[in-house]
Amino acid sequence: MTPTFAPDLEADRAFMRLALDQAQNAWLLGEVPVGAVIVKDGKVIATGYNRPIGDHDPTAHAEIVALRQAAHLLGNYRLPECTLYVTLEPCAMCAMALLHARFARVVFGARDPKTGAAGSVVDLFAEPRLNHHCDITPQIEQEACSALLQDFFRARRKEQKRPEGV
């Protein structure tokens, strides 16, 4: 049974702003700007941002980077008392990793209409055939999270159109 939370909207917004800071780190490295923060007992215990290009690792999504850090810190791959904040709706790979880790709650910013696995394309978190589910809080700081991604891809398209040597 998944615990039921009475979310604190101000705390959710504050932690999502920290995830947005992590997403900025990804942008600075030329990665898609997605950031994640893991919270336990009201304290940040792990952070991560997208690094698949720089790390040559297709699994180095922000959620996975933060999850690995939290698991090492706590000495356990199960994180049932933790909440993940991520700026973009988790993909199927990340959603399943979060479910396997038994996260209590996942809070995300922007929806992902192409690969979102928390309701946009599929909802793995509510899949009745799975043995674990988590509470989902969608669209916290959605405008800021969406704007960051839109700005990044707009800038990337401009760079691709720029003639060589300019």
GROMACS .gro file of C-alpha atoms in nm:
model
  166
    1MET     CA    1   0.000   0.000   0.000
    2THR     CA    2   0.131   0.342  -0.096
    3PRO     CA    3   0.135   0.607   0.175
    4THR     CA    4  -0.100   0.897   0.122
    5PHE     CA    5   0.061   1.237   0.151
    6ALA     CA    6  -0.080   1.575   0.233
    7PRO     CA    7   0.161   1.760   0.004
    8ASP     CA    8   0.307   2.090   0.115
    9LEU     CA    9   0.281   2.297  -0.203
   10GLU     CA   10   0.538   2.554  -0.092
   11ALA     CA   11   0.790   2.283  -0.005
   12ASP     CA   12   0.720   2.111  -0.337
   13ARG     CA   13   0.785   2.436  -0.522
   14ALA     CA   14   1.107   2.499  -0.329
   15PHE     CA   15   1.243   2.151  -0.401
   16MET     CA   16   1.141   2.180  -0.767
   17ARG     CA   17   1.336   2.506  -0.791
   18LEU     CA   18   1.639   2.312  -0.666
   19ALA     CA   19   1.575   2.056  -0.941
   20LEU     CA   20   1.560   2.345  -1.190
   21ASP     CA   21   1.905   2.454  -1.067
   22GLN     CA   22   2.030   2.104  -1.144
   23ALA     CA   23   1.872   2.124  -1.490
   24GLN     CA   24   2.070   2.442  -1.555
   25ASN     CA   25   2.388   2.243  -1.484
   26ALA     CA   26   2.290   2.002  -1.760
   27TRP     CA   27   2.235   2.288  -2.006
   28LEU     CA   28   2.579   2.432  -1.929
   29LEU     CA   29   2.727   2.097  -2.038
   30GLY     CA   30   2.518   2.078  -2.356
   31GLU     CA   31   2.284   1.815  -2.214
   32VAL     CA   32   1.904   1.830  -2.227
   33PRO     CA   33   1.821   2.038  -1.916
   34VAL     CA   34   1.651   1.797  -1.680
   35GLY     CA   35   1.730   1.805  -1.310
   36ALA     CA   36   1.634   1.593  -1.011
   37VAL     CA   37   1.644   1.618  -0.633
   38ILE     CA   38   1.574   1.340  -0.381
   39VAL     CA   39   1.434   1.436  -0.043
   40LYS     CA   40   1.407   1.230   0.275
   41ASP     CA   41   1.262   1.368   0.598
   42GLY     CA   42   1.246   1.716   0.448
   43LYS     CA   43   1.616   1.722   0.354
   44VAL     CA   44   1.786   1.693   0.016
   45ILE     CA   45   1.998   1.378   0.015
   46ALA     CA   46   2.085   1.354  -0.356
   47THR     CA   47   2.081   1.557  -0.675
   48GLY     CA   48   2.132   1.481  -1.039
   49TYR     CA   49   2.107   1.620  -1.387
   50ASN     CA   50   2.105   1.469  -1.733
   51ARG     CA   51   2.450   1.342  -1.837
   52PRO     CA   52   2.405   1.077  -2.108
   53ILE     CA   53   2.610   1.264  -2.369
   54GLY     CA   54   2.907   1.351  -2.148
   55ASP     CA   55   2.905   1.019  -1.965
   56HIS     CA   56   2.848   0.813  -2.283
   57ASP     CA   57   2.571   0.643  -2.087
   58PRO     CA   58   2.213   0.624  -2.216
   59THR     CA   59   2.091   0.554  -1.862
   60ALA     CA   60   2.241   0.873  -1.713
   61HIS     CA   61   1.908   1.054  -1.686
   62ALA     CA   62   1.872   1.301  -1.400
   63GLU     CA   63   1.651   1.062  -1.202
   64ILE     CA   64   1.892   0.770  -1.233
   65VAL     CA   65   2.195   0.982  -1.144
   66ALA     CA   66   2.020   1.107  -0.827
   67LEU     CA   67   1.880   0.761  -0.744
   68ARG     CA   68   2.226   0.602  -0.758
   69GLN     CA   69   2.365   0.875  -0.533
   70ALA     CA   70   2.083   0.834  -0.278
   71ALA     CA   71   2.111   0.453  -0.277
   72HIS     CA   72   2.485   0.472  -0.209
   73LEU     CA   73   2.436   0.730   0.063
   74LEU     CA   74   2.168   0.526   0.240
   75GLY     CA   75   2.332   0.189   0.173
   76ASN     CA   76   2.017   0.044   0.022
   77TYR     CA   77   1.862   0.032  -0.324
   78ARG     CA   78   1.517   0.062  -0.170
   79LEU     CA   79   1.420   0.419  -0.089
   80PRO     CA   80   1.061   0.393   0.043
   81GLU     CA   81   1.076   0.709   0.253
   82CYS     CA   82   1.202   0.929  -0.029
   83THR     CA   83   1.043   1.175  -0.269
   84LEU     CA   84   1.191   1.249  -0.609
   85TYR     CA   85   1.150   1.593  -0.765
   86VAL     CA   86   1.226   1.606  -1.137
   87THR     CA   87   1.174   1.883  -1.389
   88LEU     CA   88   1.040   1.654  -1.664
   89GLU     CA   89   0.794   1.365  -1.638
   90PRO     CA   90   0.994   1.041  -1.602
   91CYS     CA   91   1.039   0.814  -1.903
   92ALA     CA   92   0.962   0.441  -1.882
   93MET     CA   93   1.320   0.350  -1.782
   94CYS     CA   94   1.325   0.603  -1.499
   95ALA     CA   95   0.971   0.522  -1.388
   96MET     CA   96   1.055   0.154  -1.352
   97ALA     CA   97   1.377   0.232  -1.164
   98LEU     CA   98   1.179   0.451  -0.923
   99LEU     CA   99   0.920   0.177  -0.877
  100HIS     CA  100   1.189  -0.086  -0.815
  101ALA     CA  101   1.346   0.148  -0.559
  102ARG     CA  102   1.004   0.176  -0.391
  103PHE     CA  103   0.989   0.556  -0.390
  104ALA     CA  104   0.696   0.684  -0.189
  105ARG     CA  105   0.633   0.984  -0.410
  106VAL     CA  106   0.737   1.142  -0.740
  107VAL     CA  107   0.683   1.511  -0.815
  108PHE     CA  108   0.746   1.638  -1.167
  109GLY     CA  109   0.732   1.969  -1.350
  110ALA     CA  110   0.670   1.950  -1.725
  111ARG     CA  111   0.472   1.676  -1.893
  112ASP     CA  112   0.650   1.479  -2.166
  113PRO     CA  113   0.408   1.404  -2.450
  114LYS     CA  114   0.666   1.188  -2.631
  115THR     CA  115   0.801   0.956  -2.360
  116GLY     CA  116   0.622   1.044  -2.036
  117ALA     CA  117   0.548   0.736  -1.825
  118ALA     CA  118   0.347   0.908  -1.550
  119GLY     CA  119   0.034   0.959  -1.756
  120SER     CA  120   0.130   1.138  -2.076
  121VAL     CA  121   0.205   0.831  -2.289
  122VAL     CA  122   0.160   0.551  -2.034
  123ASP     CA  123   0.116   0.551  -1.658
  124LEU     CA  124   0.351   0.293  -1.515
  125PHE     CA  125   0.304   0.433  -1.165
  126ALA     CA  126  -0.062   0.328  -1.171
  127GLU     CA  127  -0.016  -0.001  -1.358
  128PRO     CA  128  -0.223  -0.252  -1.157
  129ARG     CA  129  -0.006  -0.549  -1.259
  130LEU     CA  130   0.299  -0.401  -1.085
  131ASN     CA  131   0.364  -0.475  -0.719
  132HIS     CA  132   0.448  -0.118  -0.617
  133HIS     CA  133   0.293   0.220  -0.685
  134CYS     CA  134   0.385   0.570  -0.577
  135ASP     CA  135   0.198   0.891  -0.527
  136ILE     CA  136   0.244   1.125  -0.821
  137THR     CA  137   0.220   1.503  -0.803
  138PRO     CA  138   0.237   1.646  -1.156
  139GLN     CA  139   0.307   1.989  -1.296
  140ILE     CA  140   0.475   2.164  -1.002
  141GLU     CA  141   0.652   2.474  -1.139
  142GLN     CA  142   0.535   2.352  -1.479
  143GLU     CA  143   0.579   2.685  -1.656
  144ALA     CA  144   0.941   2.726  -1.546
  145CYS     CA  145   1.024   2.363  -1.625
  146SER     CA  146   0.862   2.380  -1.970
  147ALA     CA  147   1.020   2.718  -2.048
  148LEU     CA  148   1.368   2.588  -1.968
  149LEU     CA  149   1.327   2.298  -2.210
  150GLN     CA  150   1.173   2.517  -2.481
  151ASP     CA  151   1.453   2.774  -2.449
  152PHE     CA  152   1.717   2.501  -2.469
  153PHE     CA  153   1.574   2.346  -2.786
  154ARG     CA  154   1.514   2.688  -2.943
  155ALA     CA  155   1.881   2.776  -2.882
  156ARG     CA  156   1.992   2.438  -3.016
  157ARG     CA  157   1.791   2.485  -3.337
  158LYS     CA  158   1.948   2.831  -3.384
  159GLU     CA  159   2.297   2.684  -3.345
  160GLN     CA  160   2.222   2.416  -3.604
  161LYS     CA  161   2.105   2.679  -3.857
  162ARG     CA  162   2.412   2.901  -3.806
  163PRO     CA  163   2.657   2.877  -4.100
  164GLU     CA  164   3.004   2.740  -4.025
  165GLY     CA  165   3.262   2.994  -3.913
  166VAL     CA  166   3.006   3.241  -3.777
   0.00000   0.00000   0.00000
